[in-house]
Every structure is written in C-alpha cells, then in structure tokens.
Amino acid sequence: MRGTALRFGMGESKKKPTPAPKAENPPTEGPSPLGDMLSHEELESLSALQLVDLITGKLPPRHSSLMDLVYLRDRISAIEEQNDQAREAIEKLDEIVEKLRSPAFRVGTFLMPVENDKAHVCVGGTDYVCRVDPKIPLNSLQMGQRVLCNEAFAVVQGLGFDKNGPIVRIDELLSDGRLRIGQEAGFNSLVLLRSALLIKEKLKPGMEVRLDVNQRVALEVIGMGRRIERSLETVTEIPWSAIGGQAEAVQAIRDTIELPFLHRELFKRFEHTVPKGFLLHGPPGCGKTLLGKATAFNLRQQLKAQTGVDHPEFFLHVKGPEILNMWVGESERQVRDLFIQCRERAKDGALAFLFIDEAESILGTRRAGRYHSILSTLVPMFCTEMDGLEPLQNVVVILASNRADLIDPAILRPGRIDRKIKVNRPDQAGAQAIYEIYLRETLPLAEPRADLARVVTEAHFAHSPSNQFLEIVFRSGKKDFLYRGDLASGAIISAVVERAKSFAIRRSIDTGQETFLTREDLLRALQREYEENDLFPPTDVTEDWLKLTDFDPENVIKLGPVRPLKKDAQGSGVV
Ligand code: ADP
C-alpha cells in the first residue's frame, strides 16, 4: 500500500494542487487527464483532496487503485489538518510579535476634557490636547487619573490613580479650590489642581498631600505632616483705636515702622538706619499679637492713603516652639522657608509680616540645654536671613516674647530687630479703656458704657481682700499680695465682657423678655473669670506664675494663688 501511495507523490502536502500539465502538451496514453474536464484555472483552485475526489470519481467502480486513493485521501486530509493548525499557530505568533514590536504606550495624567472629544493630558511634564478613543466616554475620565496614550498621543485607555508621587504641604487655599504650595524640597512655588478624589475634601493650609507624578494634581491627603504649624492669618480691621491702654507701645511701633515707610526719602537723606522689625515683649494676653496685626492693618491703610497703591498684607504667624519640634536641620529649613515666602510675597506687591510668637524658644541665647544644638545654628541663620532683607522692601519681622531677656543679643543688633517695645499689663485707666472698647455702643447696654466700664474696672482693681489673687514671698522674708488688677490683661477683659454677654442672653432666654447687659452681669463675670480662667497656670508652681509678672525671679521665693485652684486642676496642681 505504501508503495502505491508514494506513486501519487507524498511531497504534495500543500493545500494547493500542483499545476496540471500544460494543455498543449497532453499525455498521449492512459486515462484522460483532468484537464479534459476542467480548465487550468479551475484545476488550480482545487485543493489536493478535491483533486483526489475528482480522480476517484473518474475511475470505474471496483478499479484496483480505488483503495490506494482512499488511503491517499486519508493521508492528505491528515496533512491538511496539521497544516491548518500550524497556520493558526503562526498567525497567533505573528500577532504577538506584532504587539511586542509596537512602541510602548505613554502614561499621562488626565487634567480636563477639552470640548467633547478631546482631553487635556500631561505626559512627562508636557501638556497635550489628545484625541480620545470613541470607545472611552469622556465623562468616565476623572481629573488626576492616569491614562494610556498611544503613539499618536490619543487616549486609548483609562487607568486608575497613581499610587506614588511626591508629597508637599499646602500653603494656601485659593478661592477657586486650587492649592498653592510653597518652595518645598526641590519644588518652586506651584499651584495645583485638586483631583476628583479631593474635590469634596476639607483641605487646610499645612496639610500634606501627594501629587501625581507629573506634579500637576493633588491626589491624596497624607496627613497634617510633622512640619511647623504656621498659619497664614487674615488681618481684620484693627485700627489703633481698637487697642486699649497701650498708647506708648502703639506710638513706639508707629515711630519704628510707619515713619520710615511713609517718609522714605527723608530717612534716606539722613542715612538713618531703618529697622526691619521690632520685638514686642510683655506678659501674655496683653495684645502683642493684636499689636502685630494692627501694625499690618494700619501700615496698609497709611500706604494706600499716601501712595494710592494698595499692598495687601500677608501675615505669617509662627509659634517658636513648633519650629523646635523638628528633626535635625529641619528647623533651619523652616526658618529659611518663612523668609523665602515673605520675600516672594513682597516681590508680588504684598506687605509681608513675619510674626514669631514665643520667639525666645528659637532665638534664645545659645545657652547649653536641650535645644542647644538647634539654637546654635538657628540664631546665626536667622541673623543671616535678617541681613539679607533689604530695609523697606515690604517685609517686616515682628518677634513676640514674654522673656525678652532670653533673646540672643545678636538678634537685637542695629539693622536687625533693634527696637524692643514693652507691652505692659494695663493699669486701671488702660483697663477701663479696654472695657470701653469691648462694651460697644451698639450693644444693648443697661447703662452708658463709660459708667459700666468704670464700675467693672473699679471692681477689677479694688484692693479688697476678695480681690487678693496671688501671694508672694520675697527673699527678704516680706510677704505681700497681688490683686486681680495686678494680673489684668486685654485678654481677660475681653473674656469678662463675653461672659457677661452670655449671662444677659441666658436671662433673655429664661424670661422671654428683652434684656440688657448690666453692671451685675459684668461683676459676676469678673468673679467667674478669675475663678475659672484658662489664661492662668493650672498649677501653683512659682516659676509658672513668675512668667506672668515682672518680678525678678532672684528676689522671689514663692508666688502662687491665694485661693484654691479651680477644681479640675487641683489634683495635678500642687507640687
Ligand atoms: P499676646 O499676643 O500678648 O499673648 P493677644 O494679642 O493674643 O495677646 O491678646 C489676646 C486677645 O486679648 C486679643 O485678641 C484681644 O481680643 C484681647 N486684647 C489683649 N490686649 C488688648 C488690648 N490692649 N486692647 C484690646 N484688646 C486686647
């Protein structure tokens, strides 16, 4: 059988038959060639199997070769099947090779749709307006997500959001929801878009957010960050008249800052050194921050009135101790960053104020101690930054401290912060002035405000036994009392008035009648304020109380409350 099969030519494994012998050269013997039945083209179009079937059909029944042809047919059929499988495998491989040889897709960040068929995409830091594959609905793409772009920069697939990317800290929220970040590790100031994920998020300056790899979109809140808690504060309307009992400090500030700003030419002609800031020192709650903000507000108004140019103020409020809670080198970076921000804003036309509260904590004498190593680099750095500031270039540095004696003298040299301005506790007249400020004419007062203010101030400053607040023992052995009036402050006075208002409101709610703020409300509020006040130390540790007074610690052995401390503090208070 095999020999017979071979006679039919096993080399013919191709689907297409070998061409039939040419018509002009027909075989002279044997059965009629297939060419008699079909044209050359028709023969050419037949498969080997079909040819075998044709030949089989031409043979007479019971022809001796029929079995051979059946065998041949089976073999050809098996070979054709193998060929089909091989072809399919090759086609698949071709497809794979084709895919592998095509160029890589680019990954971009989708920023926003453009018209209804294009997308604004950032790829590798460059912006493109890309066509979008019609199979992808444009509204299925979310701001900040990744997209695949093909060779023609058409968006062909949407991917999820980046899982990695740089982290930055928000400096400012712009009114339309965009975010401003300052100069951060290697970044210039940037304005970022919020991704779809952050649209509804309540963001705050100081928070840390992660960006997409193209650094255009904030994707995720990482946390509050461990960096310095500094806040950009809006300066409300604080005319100098809103500050009571600080006439001297106000005058000193105006002479130090307002005069040089308003009379630049005169100061230049006399080559008078112009300070770049000042130090406010005094007990807490007496208006240092208020004076700082009032300086910003009033300087802006004065400059506007004089030059016609409005320089919006930029008030950066920093608490010294927060700069210290940093890892090595970070405090310096933060301080440098504060100056950079102020200078930048000033360049943009703002009046920049850098207000550093509790300044002694970072600018203290470089004494040995816990923060010795930080202070030993921070103080010189701060001095360098101060020296780098041009006078009158719209950056004012204000330090506030209740321990001015601890501030490193290098900071207080001419050309740096060379004006020390004392902010005292208000005396009786000052306190009355502050009461009058808070007992506004517009409030429902039961008596003329001057009368109310006088009555409550007299009660506040009376040297009566019930007003004895602190007991002091001097090194000489002498004992004395400090009265409530000796520890008065603007903060306490404003709190007394607020509390009195709440009594009047309560009365109105309880009686259902129209009520007015009375002297009794004020006197009761005064009593309660000293009993429950949070502005005083909860302990009776002498050092804590000494900070509130001007006594020389050397001369005092003991200073503490006369009356029991307020309830919740008693346990921990007594040492
Ligand atoms: P400091 O910075 O000295 O600790 P602040 O300026 O923060 O004190 O004062 C706290 C609050 O007390 C102020 O916001 C203000 O309401 C009130 N206050 C303090 N001093 C005065 C003052 N001299 N006149 C009017 N209000 C004052």
Coordinates of C-alpha atoms and ligand atoms in Angstrom, one line a residue:
M1 CA 0.0 0.0 0.0
R2 CA 2.8 2.4 0.9
G3 CA 4.4 1.9 -2.4
T4 CA 1.2 2.7 -4.2
A5 CA 0.7 5.8 -2.1
L6 CA 4.1 7.1 -2.9
R7 CA 3.3 6.8 -6.5
F8 CA 0.8 9.7 -6.0
G9 CA 3.5 12.0 -4.7
M10 CA 3.6 12.5 -0.9
G11 CA 5.5 15.7 -1.5
E12 CA 2.2 17.4 -2.2
S13 CA 1.4 18.5 1.3
K14 CA 0.3 22.0 0.2
K15 CA -3.3 22.8 0.1
K16 CA -3.0 24.0 -3.4
P17 CA -2.5 21.3 -6.1
T18 CA 0.5 21.3 -8.3
P19 CA -0.4 22.9 -11.6
A20 CA -1.8 20.4 -14.2
P21 CA 0.3 19.6 -17.1
K22 CA 0.1 22.2 -19.9
A23 CA -2.8 21.7 -22.3
E24 CA -0.5 22.0 -25.4
N25 CA 1.5 19.1 -24.1
P26 CA -1.1 16.4 -23.2
P27 CA -0.1 12.9 -22.2
T28 CA -0.8 10.6 -25.1
E29 CA -1.6 7.4 -23.1
G30 CA -3.7 6.2 -20.1
P31 CA -6.9 7.7 -18.7
S32 CA -7.9 11.2 -19.8
P33 CA -6.1 13.9 -17.9
L34 CA -8.3 16.1 -15.6
G35 CA -7.6 18.9 -18.0
D36 CA -10.3 17.4 -20.2
M37 CA -12.9 18.1 -17.6
L38 CA -11.8 21.4 -16.1
S39 CA -9.9 24.5 -17.3
H40 CA -6.5 25.2 -16.0
E41 CA -7.7 27.9 -13.6
E42 CA -10.4 25.6 -12.2
L43 CA -7.8 22.9 -11.5
E44 CA -5.6 25.5 -9.9
S45 CA -8.3 26.4 -7.5
L46 CA -8.9 22.9 -6.2
S47 CA -7.4 21.5 -3.1
A48 CA -5.4 18.3 -3.1
L49 CA -8.4 16.5 -1.5
Q50 CA -10.7 17.7 -4.1
L51 CA -8.4 16.6 -6.9
V52 CA -8.2 13.1 -5.3
D53 CA -12.0 13.1 -5.2
L54 CA -12.2 14.1 -8.9
I55 CA -9.7 11.4 -9.8
T56 CA -11.6 8.8 -7.7
G57 CA -14.8 9.8 -9.5
K58 CA -13.3 9.2 -12.9
L59 CA -12.2 5.6 -12.1
P60 CA -14.6 2.9 -12.9
P61 CA -16.2 1.1 -9.9
R62 CA -14.1 -1.6 -8.4
H63 CA -11.0 -0.2 -10.0
S64 CA -7.8 -1.7 -8.5
S65 CA -6.5 1.7 -7.5
L66 CA -9.5 2.8 -5.6
M67 CA -8.3 1.6 -2.2
D68 CA -5.0 3.3 -2.8
L69 CA -6.8 6.5 -3.5
V70 CA -8.9 6.1 -0.2
Y71 CA -5.6 5.7 1.6
L72 CA -4.1 8.7 -0.1
R73 CA -7.2 10.8 0.7
D74 CA -6.9 10.0 4.4
R75 CA -3.2 11.0 4.4
I76 CA -3.9 14.2 2.6
S77 CA -6.7 15.0 4.9
A78 CA -4.5 14.4 8.0
I79 CA -1.8 16.6 6.5
E80 CA -4.2 19.4 5.7
E81 CA -5.5 19.3 9.2
Q82 CA -1.9 19.6 10.5
N83 CA -1.3 22.5 8.1
D84 CA -4.4 24.3 9.3
Q85 CA -3.3 24.0 13.0
A86 CA 0.2 25.2 12.1
R87 CA -1.2 28.2 10.2
E88 CA -3.3 29.2 13.1
A89 CA -0.3 28.9 15.5
I90 CA 1.8 31.0 13.2
E91 CA -1.0 33.7 12.9
K92 CA -1.2 33.9 16.7
L93 CA 2.6 34.2 16.9
D94 CA 2.6 36.9 14.2
E95 CA 0.0 38.8 16.3
I96 CA 2.2 38.6 19.4
V97 CA 5.3 39.6 17.6
E98 CA 3.4 42.5 16.1
K99 CA 2.3 43.6 19.6
L100 CA 5.8 43.2 21.1
R101 CA 7.3 45.2 18.3
S102 CA 4.9 48.1 18.6
P103 CA 6.1 51.1 20.6
A104 CA 5.2 51.5 24.4
F105 CA 2.2 53.5 25.4
R106 CA 2.8 56.7 27.3
V107 CA 1.2 57.2 30.7
G108 CA -0.2 60.6 31.2
T109 CA -2.3 62.5 33.8
F110 CA -5.8 63.4 32.7
L111 CA -6.3 67.1 33.6
M112 CA -9.7 68.0 32.0
P113 CA -11.9 67.4 29.0
V114 CA -11.5 69.8 26.0
E115 CA -14.7 70.2 24.0
N116 CA -16.5 66.8 23.9
D117 CA -14.0 64.6 22.2
K118 CA -10.6 65.7 23.4
A119 CA -8.7 65.7 26.6
H120 CA -6.1 67.9 28.3
V121 CA -3.4 65.4 29.3
C122 CA 0.0 66.0 30.9
V123 CA 2.6 63.4 29.7
G124 CA 6.1 63.5 31.1
G125 CA 5.7 67.1 32.2
T126 CA 4.4 68.3 28.8
D127 CA 0.8 69.3 28.1
Y128 CA -1.1 67.8 25.2
V129 CA -4.6 68.1 23.9
C130 CA -5.3 64.5 22.9
R131 CA -8.0 62.8 20.9
V132 CA -9.9 60.3 22.9
D133 CA -10.8 56.8 21.6
P134 CA -14.5 57.0 21.0
K135 CA -14.9 53.8 22.9
I136 CA -14.0 55.7 26.1
P137 CA -16.7 58.0 27.3
L138 CA -15.0 61.3 28.1
N139 CA -17.1 61.7 31.3
S140 CA -15.7 58.4 32.6
L141 CA -12.3 60.0 33.0
Q142 CA -11.6 61.7 36.3
M143 CA -9.3 64.6 36.9
G144 CA -5.9 63.4 38.0
Q145 CA -6.3 59.8 36.9
R146 CA -3.7 58.1 34.7
V147 CA -4.5 57.5 31.0
L148 CA -2.7 55.5 28.3
C149 CA -1.8 57.4 25.2
N150 CA -0.7 55.6 22.0
E151 CA 1.9 56.7 19.5
A152 CA -0.3 59.4 18.2
F153 CA -1.0 60.6 21.7
A154 CA -4.6 59.5 21.5
V155 CA -6.1 58.4 24.9
V156 CA -6.8 54.7 24.4
Q157 CA -7.4 53.5 27.9
G158 CA -8.1 54.9 31.4
L159 CA -6.1 53.7 34.3
G160 CA -6.5 54.3 38.0
F161 CA -4.8 56.9 40.1
D162 CA -1.1 57.0 40.7
K163 CA -0.2 55.2 43.9
N164 CA 3.1 57.0 44.3
G165 CA 4.3 60.5 43.9
P166 CA 5.9 63.4 45.7
I167 CA 4.4 64.8 48.9
V168 CA 4.1 68.5 49.5
R169 CA 2.5 70.8 52.1
I170 CA -0.4 73.1 51.2
D171 CA 0.5 76.7 51.8
E172 CA -2.7 78.4 50.8
L173 CA -6.2 77.5 49.5
L174 CA -7.1 79.7 46.6
S175 CA -10.6 80.8 46.3
D176 CA -11.5 78.5 43.4
G177 CA -10.3 75.5 45.3
R178 CA -6.9 75.2 43.8
L179 CA -3.9 74.8 46.1
R180 CA -0.8 76.8 46.4
I181 CA 2.3 75.1 47.7
G182 CA 5.5 76.9 48.7
Q183 CA 9.0 76.2 47.9
E184 CA 9.4 72.7 49.0
A185 CA 12.2 70.2 48.7
G186 CA 13.2 71.0 45.2
F187 CA 9.8 72.5 44.1
N188 CA 9.2 76.0 43.1
S189 CA 6.0 77.6 44.3
L190 CA 3.3 75.8 42.4
V191 CA -0.5 76.0 42.0
L192 CA -2.1 72.6 41.9
L193 CA -5.4 71.3 40.8
R194 CA -7.4 69.0 43.1
S195 CA -8.1 65.6 41.8
A196 CA -11.6 64.2 41.6
L197 CA -10.7 62.4 44.8
L198 CA -10.2 65.6 46.7
I199 CA -12.9 67.8 45.3
K200 CA -15.0 67.5 48.4
E201 CA -12.2 67.1 50.9
K202 CA -11.8 69.8 53.5
L203 CA -8.3 70.9 53.0
K204 CA -6.3 73.3 55.2
P205 CA -3.0 75.0 54.8
G206 CA -0.4 72.9 56.5
M207 CA -1.8 69.6 55.3
E208 CA 0.4 67.3 53.3
V209 CA -0.8 66.0 50.0
R210 CA 0.6 63.5 47.5
L211 CA 0.9 64.7 43.9
D212 CA 0.6 62.8 40.6
V213 CA 4.0 62.0 39.0
N214 CA 3.6 65.0 36.7
Q215 CA 3.1 67.2 39.7
R216 CA 0.0 68.9 38.5
V217 CA -2.7 67.5 40.6
A218 CA -3.1 66.8 44.4
L219 CA -4.3 63.2 44.7
E220 CA -4.5 62.3 48.3
V221 CA -4.2 63.8 51.8
I222 CA -1.2 62.1 53.5
G223 CA -1.7 63.9 56.9
M224 CA -1.1 67.0 58.8
G225 CA 2.7 66.5 58.4
R226 CA 5.2 67.0 61.2
R227 CA 6.4 70.3 60.0
I228 CA 6.0 73.6 61.7
E229 CA 2.5 74.7 62.5
R230 CA 2.4 78.1 60.9
S231 CA -0.6 79.8 59.8
L232 CA -1.4 82.4 57.4
E233 CA -3.8 84.7 59.2
T234 CA -6.2 87.2 57.7
V235 CA -5.8 90.6 59.3
T236 CA -9.2 92.0 60.2
E237 CA -9.9 95.7 60.6
I238 CA -7.9 96.7 63.6
P239 CA -7.5 100.5 63.8
W240 CA -5.1 101.7 66.5
S241 CA -8.2 102.8 68.5
A242 CA -9.2 99.1 68.9
I243 CA -6.3 98.6 71.3
G244 CA -6.7 100.0 74.8
G245 CA -4.1 101.0 77.3
Q246 CA -1.1 100.6 75.1
A247 CA -0.5 104.2 74.0
E248 CA 3.2 104.0 74.5
A249 CA 3.7 100.8 72.6
V250 CA 1.5 102.0 69.8
Q251 CA 3.5 105.2 69.5
A252 CA 6.8 103.2 69.5
I253 CA 5.5 100.9 66.8
R254 CA 4.4 103.8 64.6
D255 CA 7.7 105.6 65.1
T256 CA 9.7 102.4 64.3
I257 CA 7.8 101.2 61.3
E258 CA 5.3 103.7 60.0
L259 CA 7.6 106.7 59.8
P260 CA 10.3 105.1 57.7
F261 CA 7.7 103.6 55.4
L262 CA 5.9 106.8 54.9
H263 CA 8.9 109.1 54.8
R264 CA 11.4 107.0 52.8
E265 CA 13.1 109.9 51.2
L266 CA 13.7 111.7 54.4
F267 CA 15.2 108.7 56.0
K268 CA 17.4 108.1 53.0
R269 CA 18.6 111.7 53.0
F270 CA 19.7 111.4 56.6
E271 CA 21.1 107.9 56.0
H272 CA 19.1 106.8 59.0
T273 CA 19.2 103.1 59.6
V274 CA 15.8 101.7 59.2
P275 CA 14.8 98.7 61.3
K276 CA 13.5 95.6 59.6
G277 CA 11.2 94.8 62.5
F278 CA 10.7 95.0 66.2
L279 CA 10.4 92.9 69.3
L280 CA 7.2 93.1 71.4
H281 CA 7.7 91.9 74.9
G282 CA 5.4 91.6 77.9
P283 CA 3.1 89.2 79.6
P284 CA 0.6 87.0 77.7
G285 CA -2.8 88.3 76.7
C286 CA -1.8 91.9 76.7
G287 CA -2.1 92.5 73.0
K288 CA 1.3 91.6 71.4
T289 CA -0.4 89.7 68.6
L290 CA -3.1 92.3 68.4
L291 CA -0.5 95.0 68.0
G292 CA 1.3 93.0 65.3
K293 CA -1.8 92.6 63.3
A294 CA -2.8 96.3 63.9
T295 CA 0.6 97.2 62.5
A296 CA -0.1 95.3 59.4
F297 CA -3.6 96.8 59.0
N298 CA -2.6 100.4 59.7
L299 CA 0.5 100.4 57.6
R300 CA -1.5 99.1 54.7
Q301 CA -4.1 101.9 55.1
Q302 CA -1.4 104.6 55.5
L303 CA 0.5 103.5 52.5
K304 CA -2.7 103.3 50.5
A305 CA -3.7 106.8 51.6
Q306 CA -0.3 108.2 50.8
T307 CA 0.7 106.5 47.6
G308 CA -2.6 105.3 46.2
V309 CA -1.2 101.8 45.9
D310 CA -2.8 99.1 47.9
H311 CA -0.4 96.4 49.2
P312 CA -2.4 93.5 50.5
E313 CA -1.0 92.2 53.7
F314 CA 0.4 88.7 54.1
F315 CA 0.6 87.9 57.8
L316 CA 2.5 84.7 58.7
H317 CA 2.0 83.8 62.4
V318 CA 4.5 81.3 63.7
K319 CA 4.9 79.9 67.2
G320 CA 8.6 79.4 68.1
P321 CA 8.3 76.1 69.9
E322 CA 6.7 74.4 66.9
I323 CA 9.8 75.1 64.9
L324 CA 11.9 73.3 67.6
N325 CA 9.9 70.0 67.4
M326 CA 11.8 69.2 64.2
W327 CA 14.3 66.7 63.2
V328 CA 17.9 67.9 62.6
G329 CA 18.3 70.5 60.0
E330 CA 14.5 70.9 59.6
S331 CA 14.2 73.9 61.9
E332 CA 16.7 75.8 59.8
R333 CA 15.0 74.9 56.6
Q334 CA 11.7 76.1 58.1
V335 CA 13.0 79.4 59.1
R336 CA 14.6 79.9 55.7
D337 CA 11.4 78.9 54.1
L338 CA 9.5 81.6 56.1
F339 CA 11.8 84.3 54.9
I340 CA 11.5 82.9 51.3
Q341 CA 7.8 83.1 51.4
C342 CA 7.8 86.6 52.8
R343 CA 10.2 87.9 50.2
E344 CA 8.3 86.2 47.4
R345 CA 5.0 87.8 48.6
A346 CA 6.7 91.2 48.9
K347 CA 8.0 90.9 45.4
D348 CA 4.4 90.3 44.3
G349 CA 3.4 93.6 45.9
A350 CA 2.2 92.4 49.3
L351 CA 3.2 93.8 52.6
A352 CA 4.6 90.7 54.3
F353 CA 4.7 90.3 58.1
L354 CA 6.5 87.5 59.8
F355 CA 5.2 87.3 63.3
I356 CA 7.1 84.9 65.5
D357 CA 5.4 84.3 68.8
E358 CA 7.3 82.9 71.8
A359 CA 10.5 83.9 70.0
E360 CA 12.8 83.2 72.9
S361 CA 12.3 79.5 72.3
I362 CA 14.1 79.6 68.9
L363 CA 16.1 82.8 69.2
G364 CA 17.2 82.4 72.8
T365 CA 20.7 82.8 73.9
R366 CA 22.7 79.9 72.8
R367 CA 23.0 78.5 76.3
A368 CA 23.6 74.9 77.0
G369 CA 20.4 73.0 77.2
R370 CA 18.0 70.7 75.5
Y371 CA 17.9 72.7 72.3
H372 CA 21.5 73.9 72.4
S373 CA 22.5 72.4 69.1
I374 CA 19.5 73.7 67.2
L375 CA 19.8 77.2 68.7
S376 CA 23.4 77.3 67.9
T377 CA 22.6 77.1 64.2
L378 CA 19.2 78.8 64.2
V379 CA 20.3 82.1 65.7
P380 CA 23.1 82.7 63.1
M381 CA 20.8 81.6 60.3
F382 CA 18.1 83.9 61.4
C383 CA 20.7 86.8 61.5
T384 CA 21.8 85.9 58.0
E385 CA 18.2 86.0 56.8
M386 CA 17.6 89.3 58.5
D387 CA 20.8 90.8 57.0
G388 CA 19.6 89.6 53.6
L389 CA 16.4 91.6 53.9
E390 CA 16.5 95.0 52.2
P391 CA 15.1 97.6 54.6
L392 CA 11.7 98.9 53.5
Q393 CA 11.2 96.2 50.9
N394 CA 7.8 95.4 52.4
V395 CA 8.9 92.6 54.7
V396 CA 8.5 93.3 58.5
V397 CA 9.6 90.9 61.1
I398 CA 7.9 91.1 64.5
L399 CA 9.1 89.0 67.4
A400 CA 6.9 88.5 70.4
S401 CA 8.1 87.2 73.7
N402 CA 7.4 87.4 77.4
R403 CA 11.0 86.7 78.2
A404 CA 12.9 89.3 76.1
D405 CA 15.9 88.8 78.4
L406 CA 16.4 85.4 76.9
I407 CA 16.6 86.6 73.3
D408 CA 20.1 86.3 71.9
P409 CA 21.6 89.8 71.7
A410 CA 22.9 89.0 68.2
I411 CA 19.2 89.2 67.0
L412 CA 18.8 92.6 68.6
R413 CA 21.7 94.4 66.8
P414 CA 21.1 97.5 64.7
G415 CA 19.9 96.6 61.3
R416 CA 18.1 93.5 62.6
I417 CA 15.4 93.7 65.3
D418 CA 16.8 96.7 67.1
R419 CA 13.7 98.0 68.7
K420 CA 12.3 96.5 71.8
I421 CA 8.9 97.6 72.6
K422 CA 7.4 96.8 76.0
V423 CA 3.7 95.8 76.1
N424 CA 2.7 96.2 79.7
R425 CA -0.3 94.9 81.6
P426 CA -2.9 97.6 81.5
D427 CA -3.2 99.9 84.5
Q428 CA -6.6 100.9 85.8
A429 CA -7.0 103.6 83.2
G430 CA -5.9 101.3 80.5
A431 CA -8.2 98.6 81.7
Q432 CA -11.1 101.0 81.6
A433 CA -10.3 102.0 78.1
I434 CA -10.2 98.3 77.1
Y435 CA -13.6 97.7 78.8
E436 CA -15.0 100.6 76.8
I437 CA -13.7 99.1 73.6
Y438 CA -15.5 95.8 74.2
L439 CA -18.6 97.3 75.7
R440 CA -19.5 98.7 72.3
E441 CA -22.2 101.4 71.9
T442 CA -24.1 99.2 69.6
L443 CA -24.7 96.5 72.3
P444 CA -27.9 96.6 74.4
L445 CA -26.3 98.1 77.5
A446 CA -28.3 98.8 80.6
E447 CA -26.2 102.0 81.4
P448 CA -24.0 104.3 79.4
R449 CA -20.9 102.3 78.5
A450 CA -18.5 104.7 80.3
D451 CA -20.4 104.0 83.6
L452 CA -20.4 100.3 83.1
A453 CA -16.7 100.3 82.2
R454 CA -15.9 102.4 85.3
V455 CA -17.8 100.2 87.7
V456 CA -16.3 97.0 86.5
T457 CA -12.8 98.4 86.3
E458 CA -13.1 99.7 89.9
A459 CA -14.2 96.3 91.0
H460 CA -11.4 94.7 89.0
F461 CA -8.7 96.9 90.5
A462 CA -10.1 97.3 94.1
H463 CA -7.5 96.3 96.8
S464 CA -10.2 94.4 98.7
P465 CA -9.5 91.0 100.4
S466 CA -11.8 89.3 97.9
N467 CA -9.5 90.6 95.1
Q468 CA -6.4 89.1 96.6
F469 CA -5.2 86.8 93.9
L470 CA -1.6 85.8 94.4
E471 CA 0.6 85.6 97.5
I472 CA 4.2 86.5 97.1
V473 CA 7.1 85.8 99.4
F474 CA 10.2 87.8 98.8
R475 CA 13.7 86.6 99.5
S476 CA 13.8 89.3 102.2
G477 CA 11.1 87.4 104.0
K478 CA 8.5 90.0 103.2
K479 CA 5.1 88.8 102.2
D480 CA 2.6 90.6 100.0
F481 CA -0.5 90.1 97.9
L482 CA -1.1 90.6 94.2
Y483 CA -4.6 91.7 93.4
R484 CA -6.7 90.8 90.4
G485 CA -5.9 94.2 88.9
D486 CA -2.2 93.4 89.0
L487 CA -2.8 90.5 86.6
A488 CA -5.3 92.2 84.4
S489 CA -4.9 91.8 80.7
G490 CA -6.8 92.7 77.5
A491 CA -7.5 89.0 77.0
I492 CA -9.1 88.7 80.5
I493 CA -11.1 91.9 80.0
S494 CA -12.5 90.8 76.6
A495 CA -13.3 87.4 78.2
V496 CA -15.2 89.1 81.1
V497 CA -17.3 91.1 78.7
E498 CA -18.0 88.0 76.6
R499 CA -19.1 86.1 79.7
A500 CA -21.3 89.0 80.8
K501 CA -23.0 89.0 77.4
S502 CA -23.7 85.3 77.8
F503 CA -25.4 85.9 81.2
A504 CA -27.6 88.6 79.6
I505 CA -28.5 86.3 76.7
R506 CA -29.3 83.4 79.2
R507 CA -31.6 85.8 81.1
S508 CA -33.4 86.7 78.0
I509 CA -33.9 83.1 77.0
D510 CA -35.1 82.2 80.5
T511 CA -37.5 85.1 81.0
G512 CA -38.5 85.5 77.4
Q513 CA -38.1 89.2 77.8
E514 CA -35.8 91.8 76.2
T515 CA -32.7 92.1 78.4
F516 CA -29.7 94.4 78.7
L517 CA -26.2 93.9 79.8
T518 CA -26.0 95.2 83.4
R519 CA -23.2 96.0 85.8
E520 CA -24.2 92.9 87.8
D521 CA -23.6 90.8 84.7
L522 CA -20.1 92.3 84.5
L523 CA -19.3 91.9 88.2
R524 CA -20.4 88.3 88.2
A525 CA -18.5 87.6 85.0
L526 CA -15.4 89.2 86.5
Q527 CA -15.6 87.0 89.6
R528 CA -16.1 83.8 87.5
E529 CA -13.4 84.7 85.1
Y530 CA -10.8 84.8 87.8
E531 CA -12.1 81.6 89.4
E532 CA -12.3 79.6 86.2
N533 CA -10.0 81.3 83.8
D534 CA -7.9 79.3 81.5
L535 CA -5.4 82.1 81.0
F536 CA -3.7 81.4 84.3
P537 CA -1.5 78.4 85.1
P538 CA -3.4 75.5 86.5
T539 CA -0.6 74.8 89.0
D540 CA 0.9 76.7 91.9
V541 CA 4.4 76.3 90.7
T542 CA 6.2 79.6 91.4
E543 CA 8.0 79.6 88.0
D544 CA 4.8 79.3 86.1
W545 CA 3.3 82.3 87.9
L546 CA 6.5 84.4 87.8
K547 CA 6.2 84.4 84.0
L548 CA 3.1 86.5 84.4
T549 CA 4.7 89.2 86.4
D550 CA 7.7 91.5 86.1
F551 CA 9.3 90.4 89.3
D552 CA 12.9 89.5 89.3
P553 CA 13.0 85.7 89.9
E554 CA 16.1 86.2 92.0
N555 CA 14.1 88.2 94.6
V556 CA 11.1 85.9 94.9
I557 CA 10.9 82.7 96.9
K558 CA 7.3 81.8 96.4
L559 CA 4.5 83.1 94.2
G560 CA 1.1 81.3 94.0
P561 CA -2.6 81.6 94.1
V562 CA -4.3 82.7 97.4
R563 CA -7.4 80.7 96.8
P564 CA -7.7 77.0 96.0
L565 CA -7.1 76.3 92.3
K566 CA -10.0 75.5 90.2
K567 CA -11.4 72.1 90.7
D568 CA -10.1 70.1 87.7
A569 CA -6.6 71.3 88.2
Q570 CA -6.2 70.7 91.9
G571 CA -5.1 67.1 91.6
S572 CA -2.2 67.8 89.4
G573 CA -1.6 71.3 90.5
V574 CA 0.0 71.1 93.9
V575 CA 3.7 70.2 93.9
Ligands
ADP1 P1 -0.5 88.2 73.4 O1 -0.1 88.1 72.0 O2 0.2 89.4 74.1 O3 -0.4 87.0 74.2 P2 -3.0 88.8 72.2 O4 -2.7 89.9 71.4 O5 -3.1 87.4 71.6 O6 -2.0 88.7 73.4 O7 -4.4 89.1 73.0 C1 -5.4 88.1 73.1 C2 -6.8 88.9 72.9 O8 -7.0 89.7 74.0 C3 -6.8 89.8 71.7 O9 -7.2 89.1 70.6 C4 -7.8 90.8 72.1 O10 -9.1 90.4 72.0 C5 -7.6 91.0 73.6 N1 -6.6 92.0 74.0 C6 -5.4 91.9 74.5 N2 -4.8 93.1 74.7 C7 -5.7 94.0 74.3 C8 -5.7 95.5 74.3 N3 -4.7 96.2 74.8 N4 -6.8 96.1 73.8 C9 -7.9 95.4 73.3 N5 -7.9 94.0 73.3 C10 -6.9 93.4 73.8

